[in-house]
mmCIF file of C-alpha atoms in Angstrom:
data_model
loop_
_atom_site.group_PDB
_atom_site.id
_atom_site.type_symbol
_atom_site.label_atom_id
_atom_site.label_comp_id
_atom_site.label_asym_id
_atom_site.label_seq_id
_atom_site.Cartn_x
_atom_site.Cartn_y
_atom_site.Cartn_z
ATOM 1 C CA GLY K 1 13.065 11.951 54.687
ATOM 2 C CA GLU K 2 12.523 15.331 53.198
ATOM 3 C CA SER K 3 11.106 13.960 49.945
ATOM 4 C CA VAL K 4 8.927 11.227 51.390
ATOM 5 C CA GLY K 5 5.894 13.487 51.384
ATOM 6 C CA LEU K 6 5.701 13.974 47.629
ATOM 7 C CA HIS K 7 2.510 12.579 46.056
ATOM 8 C CA LEU K 8 1.016 11.780 49.461
ATOM 9 C CA PRO K 9 -2.545 12.579 50.527
ATOM 10 C CA THR K 10 -2.417 15.535 52.849
ATOM 11 C CA LEU K 11 -4.521 16.466 55.836
ATOM 12 C CA SER K 12 -4.369 20.105 56.916
ATOM 13 C CA VAL K 13 -5.704 20.985 60.382
ATOM 14 C CA GLN K 14 -5.754 24.035 62.607
ATOM 15 C CA GLU K 15 -3.571 23.908 65.687
ATOM 16 C CA GLY K 16 -5.708 22.772 68.619
ATOM 17 C CA ASP K 17 -8.196 20.849 66.496
ATOM 18 C CA ASN K 18 -8.455 17.077 66.470
ATOM 19 C CA SER K 19 -6.987 15.120 63.557
ATOM 20 C CA ILE K 20 -8.195 11.846 62.110
ATOM 21 C CA ILE K 21 -5.936 9.895 59.771
ATOM 22 C CA ASN K 22 -7.380 6.869 58.033
ATOM 23 C CA CYS K 23 -5.879 3.691 56.662
ATOM 24 C CA ALA K 24 -7.357 0.751 54.763
ATOM 25 C CA TYR K 25 -5.386 -2.435 55.316
ATOM 26 C CA SER K 26 -5.107 -5.304 52.909
ATOM 27 C CA ASN K 27 -5.243 -8.651 54.706
ATOM 28 C CA SER K 28 -8.346 -9.652 56.649
ATOM 29 C CA ALA K 29 -6.223 -12.157 58.612
ATOM 30 C CA SER K 30 -3.805 -9.494 59.888
ATOM 31 C CA ASP K 31 -3.836 -9.429 63.658
ATOM 32 C CA TYR K 32 -1.458 -6.664 64.678
ATOM 33 C CA PHE K 33 -1.379 -3.051 63.560
ATOM 34 C CA ILE K 34 0.964 -0.145 64.194
ATOM 35 C CA TRP K 35 0.925 3.567 63.503
ATOM 36 C CA TYR K 36 4.245 5.249 62.765
ATOM 37 C CA LYS K 37 5.157 8.929 62.540
ATOM 38 C CA GLN K 38 7.947 10.101 60.265
ATOM 39 C CA GLU K 39 9.291 13.609 60.561
ATOM 40 C CA SER K 40 11.329 15.168 57.803
ATOM 41 C CA GLY K 41 14.833 13.719 57.662
ATOM 42 C CA LYS K 42 14.168 11.023 60.252
ATOM 43 C CA GLY K 43 13.212 7.364 60.348
ATOM 44 C CA PRO K 44 9.666 6.288 61.281
ATOM 45 C CA GLN K 45 8.863 6.327 64.997
ATOM 46 C CA PHE K 46 6.353 4.094 66.764
ATOM 47 C CA ILE K 47 3.223 5.899 67.991
ATOM 48 C CA ILE K 48 0.724 3.262 69.047
ATOM 49 C CA ASP K 49 -0.256 -0.309 68.251
ATOM 50 C CA ILE K 50 -3.357 -2.455 68.514
ATOM 51 C CA ARG K 51 -4.086 -6.165 68.279
ATOM 52 C CA SER K 52 -7.082 -7.562 66.455
ATOM 53 C CA ASN K 53 -8.820 -8.644 69.654
ATOM 54 C CA MET K 54 -9.380 -4.960 70.438
ATOM 55 C CA ASP K 55 -11.279 -2.253 68.577
ATOM 56 C CA LYS K 56 -9.877 0.766 70.394
ATOM 57 C CA ARG K 57 -6.698 1.686 72.195
ATOM 58 C CA GLN K 58 -5.727 5.002 73.740
ATOM 59 C CA GLY K 59 -2.388 6.580 74.351
ATOM 60 C CA GLN K 60 -1.355 10.052 75.312
ATOM 61 C CA ARG K 61 -3.358 12.343 72.989
ATOM 62 C CA VAL K 62 -3.691 9.516 70.446
ATOM 63 C CA THR K 63 -6.371 6.894 69.896
ATOM 64 C CA VAL K 64 -6.347 4.061 67.398
ATOM 65 C CA LEU K 65 -9.617 2.559 66.196
ATOM 66 C CA LEU K 66 -9.827 -0.766 64.404
ATOM 67 C CA ASN K 67 -12.806 -1.851 62.319
ATOM 68 C CA LYS K 68 -12.128 -5.399 61.165
ATOM 69 C CA THR K 69 -15.396 -5.651 59.276
ATOM 70 C CA VAL K 70 -14.283 -3.109 56.702
ATOM 71 C CA LYS K 71 -10.503 -3.530 57.249
ATOM 72 C CA HIS K 72 -10.108 0.045 58.403
ATOM 73 C CA LEU K 73 -7.750 1.614 60.887
ATOM 74 C CA SER K 74 -7.770 5.214 62.077
ATOM 75 C CA LEU K 75 -5.489 7.361 64.175
ATOM 76 C CA GLN K 76 -7.017 10.204 66.131
ATOM 77 C CA ILE K 77 -4.797 12.949 67.498
ATOM 78 C CA ALA K 78 -6.362 15.233 70.081
ATOM 79 C CA ALA K 79 -5.485 18.931 70.280
ATOM 80 C CA THR K 80 -3.096 18.772 67.338
ATOM 81 C CA GLN K 81 0.169 20.642 67.827
ATOM 82 C CA PRO K 82 2.765 21.968 65.349
ATOM 83 C CA GLY K 83 5.090 19.148 66.422
ATOM 84 C CA ASP K 84 2.561 16.662 65.078
ATOM 85 C CA SER K 85 3.303 17.754 61.517
ATOM 86 C CA ALA K 86 4.755 14.667 59.846
ATOM 87 C CA VAL K 87 3.938 11.754 57.572
ATOM 88 C CA TYR K 88 1.924 9.009 59.261
ATOM 89 C CA PHE K 89 2.029 5.362 58.188
ATOM 90 C CA CYS K 90 -0.107 2.441 59.225
ATOM 91 C CA ALA K 91 1.382 -1.061 59.159
ATOM 92 C CA GLU K 92 -0.157 -4.517 59.458
ATOM 93 C CA ASN K 93 1.279 -7.855 60.475
ATOM 94 C CA LEU K 94 0.096 -11.429 60.320
ATOM 95 C CA SER K 95 1.957 -12.923 63.250
ATOM 96 C CA LEU K 96 0.273 -16.307 63.213
ATOM 97 C CA ASP K 97 2.154 -17.423 60.123
ATOM 98 C CA SER K 98 5.470 -16.595 61.814
ATOM 99 C CA SER K 99 5.930 -13.784 59.409
ATOM 100 C CA TYR K 100 8.053 -11.039 60.883
ATOM 101 C CA LYS K 101 7.201 -8.625 58.161
ATOM 102 C CA LEU K 102 5.119 -5.493 58.392
ATOM 103 C CA ILE K 103 3.153 -4.289 55.402
ATOM 104 C CA PHE K 104 3.147 -0.510 55.284
ATOM 105 C CA GLY K 105 0.523 1.817 53.912
ATOM 106 C CA SER K 106 1.587 4.613 51.612
ATOM 107 C CA GLY K 107 1.261 7.311 54.259
ATOM 108 C CA THR K 108 -0.620 10.538 54.931
ATOM 109 C CA ARG K 109 1.018 13.917 55.431
ATOM 110 C CA LEU K 110 -0.374 15.931 58.352
ATOM 111 C CA LEU K 111 0.101 19.704 58.184
ATOM 112 C CA VAL K 112 -0.743 21.749 61.248
ATOM 113 C CA ARG K 113 -1.661 25.393 60.602
ATOM 114 C CA PRO K 114 -0.715 27.824 63.379
ATOM 115 C CA ASP R 1 15.455 2.651 74.697
ATOM 116 C CA VAL R 2 16.116 0.711 71.536
ATOM 117 C CA LYS R 3 18.716 2.302 69.405
ATOM 118 C CA VAL R 4 19.169 1.521 65.747
ATOM 119 C CA THR R 5 22.069 3.296 64.111
ATOM 120 C CA GLN R 6 23.091 3.523 60.488
ATOM 121 C CA SER R 7 26.666 4.196 59.426
ATOM 122 C CA SER R 8 25.984 7.230 57.251
ATOM 123 C CA ARG R 9 23.217 9.830 56.966
ATOM 124 C CA TYR R 10 24.245 10.900 53.462
ATOM 125 C CA LEU R 11 26.272 9.021 50.885
ATOM 126 C CA VAL R 12 27.230 9.857 47.304
ATOM 127 C CA LYS R 13 28.603 7.113 45.072
ATOM 128 C CA ARG R 14 29.320 6.612 41.393
ATOM 129 C CA THR R 15 27.651 4.132 39.066
ATOM 130 C CA GLY R 16 29.342 0.743 39.282
ATOM 131 C CA GLU R 17 30.805 1.246 42.748
ATOM 132 C CA LYS R 18 30.272 -1.327 45.480
ATOM 133 C CA VAL R 19 28.362 0.212 48.363
ATOM 134 C CA PHE R 20 28.050 -0.992 51.944
ATOM 135 C CA LEU R 21 25.326 0.301 54.242
ATOM 136 C CA GLU R 22 25.751 -0.740 57.848
ATOM 137 C CA CYS R 23 23.103 -1.030 60.543
ATOM 138 C CA VAL R 24 23.595 -1.806 64.215
ATOM 139 C CA GLN R 25 20.999 -2.352 66.943
ATOM 140 C CA ASP R 26 21.766 -2.518 70.644
ATOM 141 C CA MET R 27 18.760 -4.377 72.079
ATOM 142 C CA ASP R 28 19.546 -7.983 71.197
ATOM 143 C CA HIS R 29 16.742 -8.095 68.622
ATOM 144 C CA GLU R 30 16.308 -11.239 66.564
ATOM 145 C CA ASN R 31 14.958 -9.655 63.393
ATOM 146 C CA MET R 32 16.489 -6.995 61.200
ATOM 147 C CA PHE R 33 15.207 -5.393 58.028
ATOM 148 C CA TRP R 34 16.335 -3.193 55.151
ATOM 149 C CA TYR R 35 13.831 -0.970 53.334
ATOM 150 C CA ARG R 36 14.067 1.679 50.680
ATOM 151 C CA GLN R 37 11.717 4.628 50.668
ATOM 152 C CA ASP R 38 10.857 6.549 47.520
ATOM 153 C CA PRO R 39 8.287 9.295 46.884
ATOM 154 C CA GLY R 40 4.905 7.817 46.043
ATOM 155 C CA LEU R 41 6.053 4.246 46.680
ATOM 156 C CA GLY R 42 6.250 4.175 50.470
ATOM 157 C CA LEU R 43 8.442 1.698 52.313
ATOM 158 C CA ARG R 44 9.509 -1.341 50.312
ATOM 159 C CA LEU R 45 11.227 -4.307 51.922
ATOM 160 C CA ILE R 46 14.522 -5.317 50.332
ATOM 161 C CA TYR R 47 15.769 -8.091 52.630
ATOM 162 C CA PHE R 48 15.278 -9.224 56.177
ATOM 163 C CA SER R 49 16.983 -11.540 58.621
ATOM 164 C CA TYR R 50 15.486 -13.450 61.513
ATOM 165 C CA ASP R 51 18.726 -14.887 62.869
ATOM 166 C CA VAL R 52 22.460 -14.666 62.479
ATOM 167 C CA LYS R 53 23.555 -15.838 59.022
ATOM 168 C CA MET R 54 19.911 -16.181 57.968
ATOM 169 C CA LYS R 55 18.365 -13.953 55.334
ATOM 170 C CA GLU R 56 15.217 -13.805 53.290
ATOM 171 C CA LYS R 57 14.331 -11.792 50.225
ATOM 172 C CA GLY R 58 11.787 -9.083 50.591
ATOM 173 C CA ASP R 59 9.753 -7.524 47.825
ATOM 174 C CA ILE R 60 12.574 -5.887 45.843
ATOM 175 C CA PRO R 61 15.851 -7.805 46.398
ATOM 176 C CA GLU R 62 17.244 -7.393 42.879
ATOM 177 C CA GLY R 63 20.539 -5.552 42.815
ATOM 178 C CA TYR R 64 21.101 -5.995 46.557
ATOM 179 C CA SER R 65 22.620 -8.516 48.933
ATOM 180 C CA VAL R 66 22.869 -8.628 52.712
ATOM 181 C CA SER R 67 25.097 -9.995 55.422
ATOM 182 C CA ARG R 68 24.350 -10.835 59.040
ATOM 183 C CA GLU R 69 27.482 -12.228 60.662
ATOM 184 C CA LYS R 70 26.636 -10.919 64.115
ATOM 185 C CA LYS R 71 23.269 -10.547 65.777
ATOM 186 C CA GLU R 72 23.546 -6.801 66.227
ATOM 187 C CA ARG R 73 24.719 -5.938 62.715
ATOM 188 C CA PHE R 74 22.934 -6.177 59.366
ATOM 189 C CA SER R 75 24.662 -4.924 56.243
ATOM 190 C CA LEU R 76 23.127 -4.030 52.908
ATOM 191 C CA ILE R 77 25.388 -4.357 49.892
ATOM 192 C CA LEU R 78 24.952 -2.854 46.465
ATOM 193 C CA GLU R 79 27.353 -4.920 44.329
ATOM 194 C CA SER R 80 27.368 -2.432 41.470
ATOM 195 C CA ALA R 81 25.461 0.734 42.236
ATOM 196 C CA SER R 82 23.109 2.130 39.621
ATOM 197 C CA THR R 83 21.319 5.456 39.398
ATOM 198 C CA ASN R 84 17.933 3.812 40.050
ATOM 199 C CA GLN R 85 19.225 2.831 43.480
ATOM 200 C CA THR R 86 19.288 6.464 44.519
ATOM 201 C CA SER R 87 16.942 6.425 47.491
ATOM 202 C CA MET R 88 16.468 6.687 51.249
ATOM 203 C CA TYR R 89 17.489 3.432 52.919
ATOM 204 C CA LEU R 90 15.996 2.549 56.277
ATOM 205 C CA CYS R 91 17.110 -0.192 58.626
ATOM 206 C CA ALA R 92 14.801 -1.605 61.306
ATOM 207 C CA SER R 93 14.860 -4.281 63.973
ATOM 208 C CA SER R 94 12.267 -6.138 66.014
ATOM 209 C CA LEU R 95 12.480 -8.373 69.047
ATOM 210 C CA GLY R 96 10.785 -11.433 67.519
ATOM 211 C CA ASN R 97 8.806 -14.107 69.397
ATOM 212 C CA SER R 98 5.554 -12.541 68.120
ATOM 213 C CA ASP R 99 6.661 -9.055 69.219
ATOM 214 C CA ASN R 100 6.817 -7.508 65.783
ATOM 215 C CA GLU R 101 7.053 -3.793 66.507
ATOM 216 C CA GLN R 102 9.868 -2.508 64.335
ATOM 217 C CA PHE R 103 12.291 0.155 65.487
ATOM 218 C CA PHE R 104 13.859 2.241 62.750
ATOM 219 C CA GLY R 105 17.203 3.882 62.259
ATOM 220 C CA PRO R 106 17.515 7.474 61.020
ATOM 221 C CA GLY R 107 18.017 6.450 57.395
ATOM 222 C CA THR R 108 20.787 6.830 54.838
ATOM 223 C CA ARG R 109 20.152 8.982 51.820
ATOM 224 C CA LEU R 110 22.154 7.441 48.995
ATOM 225 C CA THR R 111 22.763 9.270 45.743
ATOM 226 C CA VAL R 112 24.281 7.346 42.837
ATOM 227 C CA LEU R 113 25.715 9.562 40.122
#
């Protein structure tokens, strides 16, 4: 919501530039990862996901990279637009233990300068 | 499109009141979740349910209970609201069967005075 961005790391980019948002995940056995976007006053929305048998996945203007060696996930947004301004969360899941839970990162605020 | 709806966008209650937050999903999802979201603390799981009448505690269940009488509906109950339960509450659902993408509702901002 409108106060979710307080105390968050912030990335400020110029409109048209590429953005890279990083996330360190906690469990080396996690095998499914999601990026969510949360605009002010709204619930998180799915952007893109990736399974641990892949190291890269592309969507429309977005790419997720997974580095299992260092437990690092990144979201790349090409040609960033004002509508991309939001808080971005990564989430991890360990599906093999039948756990339905996602573990969320604390989020990064993306600000797009016109 | 999956739709997750929450009964209220904004709610103001008094300390000690019993509060019901309702969540409904329309895609026959097995799993449903309740989170609270606070500045600097991110999303914290309160309770979740993987089947009708089944529930499991999340990371911060104290002061809350839940009810899942029907597959599409998951209710969060604050038996006696306190000011530290002022927060944004988010409901989510996922299909299950190893498909764990969660779909979120718009959130309910609860203020307890």
